[in-house]
XYZ file of C-alpha atoms in Angstrom:
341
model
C 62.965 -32.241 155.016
C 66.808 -33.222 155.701
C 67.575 -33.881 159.424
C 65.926 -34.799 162.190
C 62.415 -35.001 160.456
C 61.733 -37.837 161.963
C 64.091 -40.631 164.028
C 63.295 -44.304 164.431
C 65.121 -46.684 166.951
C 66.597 -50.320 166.335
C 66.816 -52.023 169.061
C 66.020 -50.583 171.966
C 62.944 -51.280 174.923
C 61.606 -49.581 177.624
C 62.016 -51.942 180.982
C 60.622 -50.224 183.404
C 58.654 -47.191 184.291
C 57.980 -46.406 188.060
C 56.745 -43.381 189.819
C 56.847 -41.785 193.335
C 53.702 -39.526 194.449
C 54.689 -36.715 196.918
C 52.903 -37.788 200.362
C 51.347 -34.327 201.175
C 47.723 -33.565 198.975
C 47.196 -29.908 199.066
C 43.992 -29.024 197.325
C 42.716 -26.084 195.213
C 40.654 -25.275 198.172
C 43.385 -24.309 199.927
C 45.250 -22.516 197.744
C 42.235 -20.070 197.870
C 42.343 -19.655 201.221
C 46.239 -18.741 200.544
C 45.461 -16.056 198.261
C 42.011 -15.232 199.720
C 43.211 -11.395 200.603
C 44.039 -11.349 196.857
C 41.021 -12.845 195.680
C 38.845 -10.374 197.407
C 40.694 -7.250 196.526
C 40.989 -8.024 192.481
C 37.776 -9.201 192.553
C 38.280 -12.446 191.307
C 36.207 -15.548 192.069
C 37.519 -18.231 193.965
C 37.878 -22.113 192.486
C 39.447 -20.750 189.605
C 42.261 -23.142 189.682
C 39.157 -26.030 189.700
C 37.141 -24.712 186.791
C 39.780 -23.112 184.535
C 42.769 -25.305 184.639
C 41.091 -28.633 186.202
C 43.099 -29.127 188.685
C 41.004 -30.100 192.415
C 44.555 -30.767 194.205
C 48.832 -31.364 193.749
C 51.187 -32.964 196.120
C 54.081 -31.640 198.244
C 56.856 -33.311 199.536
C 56.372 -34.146 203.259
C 59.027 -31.560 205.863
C 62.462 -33.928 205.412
C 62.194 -35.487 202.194
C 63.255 -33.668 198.727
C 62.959 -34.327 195.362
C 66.702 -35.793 194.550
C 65.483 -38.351 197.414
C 62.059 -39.252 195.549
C 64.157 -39.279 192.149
C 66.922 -41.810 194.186
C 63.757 -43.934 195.194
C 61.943 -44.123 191.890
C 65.298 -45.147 190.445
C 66.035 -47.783 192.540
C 62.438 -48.982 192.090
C 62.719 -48.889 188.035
C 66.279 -51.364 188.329
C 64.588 -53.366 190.390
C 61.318 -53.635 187.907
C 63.793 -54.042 185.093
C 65.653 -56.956 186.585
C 69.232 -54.899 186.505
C 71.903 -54.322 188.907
C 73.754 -50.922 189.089
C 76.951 -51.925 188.122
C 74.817 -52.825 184.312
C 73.783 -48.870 183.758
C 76.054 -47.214 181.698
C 74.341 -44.003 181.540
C 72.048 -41.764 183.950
C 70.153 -38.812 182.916
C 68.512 -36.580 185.410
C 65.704 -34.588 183.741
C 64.227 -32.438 186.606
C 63.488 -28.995 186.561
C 63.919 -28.112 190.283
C 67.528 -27.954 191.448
C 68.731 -26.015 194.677
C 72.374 -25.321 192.831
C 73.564 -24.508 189.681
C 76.232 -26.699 189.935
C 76.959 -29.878 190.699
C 74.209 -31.225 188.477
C 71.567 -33.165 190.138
C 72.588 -36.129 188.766
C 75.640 -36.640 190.979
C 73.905 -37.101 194.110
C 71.371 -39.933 191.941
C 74.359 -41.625 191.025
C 75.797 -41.716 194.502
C 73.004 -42.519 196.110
C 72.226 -45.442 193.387
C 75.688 -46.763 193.846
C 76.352 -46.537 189.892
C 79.677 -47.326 189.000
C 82.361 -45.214 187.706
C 82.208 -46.177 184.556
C 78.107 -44.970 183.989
C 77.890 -41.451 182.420
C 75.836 -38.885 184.352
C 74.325 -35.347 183.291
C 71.236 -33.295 183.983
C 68.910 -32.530 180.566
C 67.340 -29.521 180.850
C 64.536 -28.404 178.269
C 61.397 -27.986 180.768
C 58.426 -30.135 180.905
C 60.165 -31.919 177.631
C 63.539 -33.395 179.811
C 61.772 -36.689 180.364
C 61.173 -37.949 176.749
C 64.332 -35.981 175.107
C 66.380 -37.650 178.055
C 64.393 -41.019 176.752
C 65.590 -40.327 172.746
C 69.094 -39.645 173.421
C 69.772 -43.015 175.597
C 68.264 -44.967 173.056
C 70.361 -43.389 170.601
C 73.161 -44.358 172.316
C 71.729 -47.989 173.000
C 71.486 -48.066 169.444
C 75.261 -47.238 168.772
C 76.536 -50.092 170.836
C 77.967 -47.014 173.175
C 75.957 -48.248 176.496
C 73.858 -51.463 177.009
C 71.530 -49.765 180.179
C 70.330 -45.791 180.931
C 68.603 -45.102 183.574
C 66.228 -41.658 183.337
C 64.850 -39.915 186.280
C 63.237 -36.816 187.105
C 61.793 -35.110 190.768
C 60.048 -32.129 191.216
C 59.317 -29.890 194.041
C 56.714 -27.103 193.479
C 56.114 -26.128 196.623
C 59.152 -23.421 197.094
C 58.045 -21.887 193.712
C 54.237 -21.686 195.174
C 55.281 -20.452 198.382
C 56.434 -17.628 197.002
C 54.207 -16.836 194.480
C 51.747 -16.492 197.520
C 53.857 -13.740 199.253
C 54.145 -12.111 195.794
C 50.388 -12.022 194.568
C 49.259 -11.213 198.214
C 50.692 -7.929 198.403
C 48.677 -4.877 198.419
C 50.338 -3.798 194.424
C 49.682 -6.979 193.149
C 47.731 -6.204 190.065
C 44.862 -9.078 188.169
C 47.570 -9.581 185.195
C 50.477 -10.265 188.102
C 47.314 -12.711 189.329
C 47.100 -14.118 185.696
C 50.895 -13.987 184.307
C 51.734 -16.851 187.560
C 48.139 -18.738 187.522
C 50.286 -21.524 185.858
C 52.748 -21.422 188.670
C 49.509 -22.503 191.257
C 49.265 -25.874 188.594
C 52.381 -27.537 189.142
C 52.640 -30.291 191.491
C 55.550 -32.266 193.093
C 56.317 -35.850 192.110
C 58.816 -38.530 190.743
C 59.521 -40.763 187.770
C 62.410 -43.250 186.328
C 62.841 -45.406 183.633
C 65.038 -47.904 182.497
C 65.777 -48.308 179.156
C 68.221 -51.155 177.307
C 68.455 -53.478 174.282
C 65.387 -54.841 172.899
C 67.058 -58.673 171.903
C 68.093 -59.041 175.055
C 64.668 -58.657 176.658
C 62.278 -60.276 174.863
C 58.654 -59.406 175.573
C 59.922 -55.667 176.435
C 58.362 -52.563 175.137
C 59.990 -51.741 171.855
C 60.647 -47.893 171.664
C 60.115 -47.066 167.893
C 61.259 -43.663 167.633
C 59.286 -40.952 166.513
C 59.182 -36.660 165.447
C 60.707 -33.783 167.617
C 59.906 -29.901 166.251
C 61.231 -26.738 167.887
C 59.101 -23.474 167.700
C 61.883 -21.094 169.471
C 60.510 -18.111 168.265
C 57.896 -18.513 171.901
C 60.806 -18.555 173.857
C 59.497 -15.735 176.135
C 56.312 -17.348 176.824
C 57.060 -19.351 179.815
C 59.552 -18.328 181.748
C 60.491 -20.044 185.322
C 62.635 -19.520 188.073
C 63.583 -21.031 191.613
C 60.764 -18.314 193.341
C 58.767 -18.065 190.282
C 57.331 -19.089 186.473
C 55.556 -16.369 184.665
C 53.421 -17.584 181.443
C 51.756 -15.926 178.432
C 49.040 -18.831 179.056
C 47.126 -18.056 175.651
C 50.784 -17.615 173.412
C 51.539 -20.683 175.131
C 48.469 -23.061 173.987
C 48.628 -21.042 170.541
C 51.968 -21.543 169.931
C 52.089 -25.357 171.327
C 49.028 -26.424 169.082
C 50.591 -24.933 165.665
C 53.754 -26.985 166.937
C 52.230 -29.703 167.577
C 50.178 -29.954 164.581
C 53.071 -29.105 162.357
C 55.281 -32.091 164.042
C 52.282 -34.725 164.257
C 51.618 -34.240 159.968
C 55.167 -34.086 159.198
C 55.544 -37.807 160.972
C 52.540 -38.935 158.660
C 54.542 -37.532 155.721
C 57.500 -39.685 156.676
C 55.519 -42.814 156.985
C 54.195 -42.992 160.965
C 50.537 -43.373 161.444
C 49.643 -42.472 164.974
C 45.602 -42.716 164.353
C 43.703 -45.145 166.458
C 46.600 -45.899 169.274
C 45.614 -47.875 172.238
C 46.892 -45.118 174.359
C 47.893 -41.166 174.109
C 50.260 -40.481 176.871
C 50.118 -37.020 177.191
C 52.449 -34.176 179.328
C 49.574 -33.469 182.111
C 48.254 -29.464 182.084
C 45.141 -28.587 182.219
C 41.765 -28.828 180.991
C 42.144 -26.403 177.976
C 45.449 -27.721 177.509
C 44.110 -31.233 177.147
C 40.680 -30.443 175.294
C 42.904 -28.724 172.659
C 45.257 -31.064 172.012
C 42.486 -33.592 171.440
C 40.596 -31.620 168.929
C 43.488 -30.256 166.728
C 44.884 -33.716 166.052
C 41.507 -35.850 166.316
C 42.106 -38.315 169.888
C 40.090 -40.523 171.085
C 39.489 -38.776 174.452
C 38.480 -41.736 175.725
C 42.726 -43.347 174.930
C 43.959 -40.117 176.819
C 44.508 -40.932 180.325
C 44.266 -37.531 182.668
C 46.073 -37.123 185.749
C 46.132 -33.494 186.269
C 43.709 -33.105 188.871
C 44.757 -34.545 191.426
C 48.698 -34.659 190.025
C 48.923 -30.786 189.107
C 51.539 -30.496 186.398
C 54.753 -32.030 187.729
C 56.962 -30.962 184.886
C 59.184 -33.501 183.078
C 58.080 -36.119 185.737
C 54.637 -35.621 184.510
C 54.512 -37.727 181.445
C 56.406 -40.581 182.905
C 54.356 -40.455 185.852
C 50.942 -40.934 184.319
C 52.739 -43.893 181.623
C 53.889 -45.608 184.745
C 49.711 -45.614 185.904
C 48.987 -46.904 182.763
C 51.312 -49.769 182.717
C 48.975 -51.662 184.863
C 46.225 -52.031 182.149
C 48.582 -52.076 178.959
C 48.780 -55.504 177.504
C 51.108 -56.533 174.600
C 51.110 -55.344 171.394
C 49.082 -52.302 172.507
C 50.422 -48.930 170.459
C 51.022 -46.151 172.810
C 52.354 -42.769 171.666
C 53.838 -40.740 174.284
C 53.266 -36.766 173.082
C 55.022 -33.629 175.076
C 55.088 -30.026 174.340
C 57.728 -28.016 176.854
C 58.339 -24.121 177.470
C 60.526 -23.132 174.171
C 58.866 -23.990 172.969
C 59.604 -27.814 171.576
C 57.605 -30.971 171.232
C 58.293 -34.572 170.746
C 56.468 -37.582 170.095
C 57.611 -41.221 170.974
C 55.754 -44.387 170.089
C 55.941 -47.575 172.057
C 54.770 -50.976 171.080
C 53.956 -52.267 174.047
């Protein structure tokens, strides 16, 4: 296959990777209490969010704090890890999903508030829960060129808007069971943080080398998932179907062109569910035990998810450790990044 079978990366590291957990735990619990008048009308059990999807609680964002503020914080918090000063990044990327405007991107007010020069590119990525790592591939690309010497990624979510409304909606006395199941997946997400900081590998020895890895686009699910400001409405079976045959497809092809991703210290996974997880394990052969879970008590927090749980697992990595870093967004696409740690 010609193109962008697979990519691999010369000489460029991951620095840093920090996250920022929303302040406010909101469990399951209560979101049944939220939608108990629904509940009891459709006749559907409560704890469903617990025992289908896995999640026991997600995080809000406490009443004066947003998500450009938590993506600010984590960013200044990644530089700082990293050992770099503003004035060094030459490029910003903000991945999030939420955004209260269509324009100015999000990014402007990071860059502001980060006191990046001039001279630093900025630019939101947009491609769902997928931003984070895509944002990841296209700085090192561009470390790789000789372009920039230091990106900075970020991402902040919000779900809480989003849930708020979903309430109102599925609480309404014509709210039917398949309105209840077409925005279950909106009741998963979570609000939360990430950053990373990403620069040339010979100038920071003992870094974490980013390799490269496989990206695969399965566009003809396009309608599965589809989100808004007040709402995301998901075909949650076409979704898992379509995302494992994608998956599956990209992981072989990346054997084919020489990567061998069997028996990695870690699988760093976008954060779902339970059935999400389980099947991603099975139809590629994990270790379940080398896939770290932060769903339940995370929720799914998007793009920030992945870089969220890496930056947990940072604490036990130790050099030379192989980590593979595996997302499948709304699209639907997937990539696959490996790190030597």
């Amino acid at each position: 296959m010609t193109g962008n079978a697979t990519f691999r990366h010369d000489n460029t590291a991951l620095l840093a990777v920090t996250s920022v957990e929303a302040p406010v735990v909101v469990s399951s619990a209560e979101f049944d209490e939220r939608l108990a008048p629904s509940l009891k009308r459709l006749r559907l059990s409560k704890r469903l969010l617990e025992r289908v999807a896995g999640v026991t609680e997600r995080r809000w964002w406490s009443p004066g704090s947003d998500f450009d503020d938590a993506a600010i914080e984590a960013g200044a918090k990644a530089m700082a890890e990293a050992g770099i000063e503003p004035g060094d990044v030459g490029l910003l990327i903000n991945t999030s999903v939420t955004r209260r405007n269509l324009e100015p991107s999000v990014a402007v007010k990071i860059h502001h508030s980060l006191g990046l020069p001039s001279s630093a590119m900025n630019f939101d990525l947009a491609n769902a829960c997928l931003g984070f790592v895509n944002g990841m591939t296209l700085a090192a690309n561009m470390i790789d060129s000789g372009q920039i010497k230091y990106a900075l990624i970020v991402a902040g979510e919000d779900a809480q808007r989003t849930q708020e409304a979903t309430f109102n909606r599925l609480n309404r006395e014509d709210s039917t069971r398949e309105d209840f199941l077409a925005e279950f997946a909106t009741l998963t997400l979570g609000s939360g943080a990430a950053a990373a900081v990403i620069g040339p590998a010979d100038l920071h020895p003992g870094s974490h080398r980013i390799l490269g890895g496989v990206s695969r686009a399965g566009t003809q699910h396009h309608e599965l998932c589809i989100g808004g400001i007040d709402g995301m409405y998901t075909d949650t079976k076409g979704l898992l179907d379509g995302g494992l045959e994608l998956v599956v497809t990209a992981w072989h092809e990346a054997q084919t062109d020489g990567w061998n991703w069997d028996g990695m210290d870690r699988y760093v996974t976008h954060q779902v569910s339970n059935s999400y997880t389980n099947a991603i394990i099975k139809a590629v052969d994990l270790e379940r035990e080398r896939v770290p879970i932060t769903f339940p008590h995370w929720g799914n927090v998007g793009p920030a998810s992945l870089p969220m749980t890496l930056a947990q697992e940072a604490q036990s990595l130790s050099p030379g450790d192989r980590v593979l870093c595996l997302g499948v967004g709304s699209g639907l696409n997937t990539s696959m990044m490996e790190i030597a740690w």
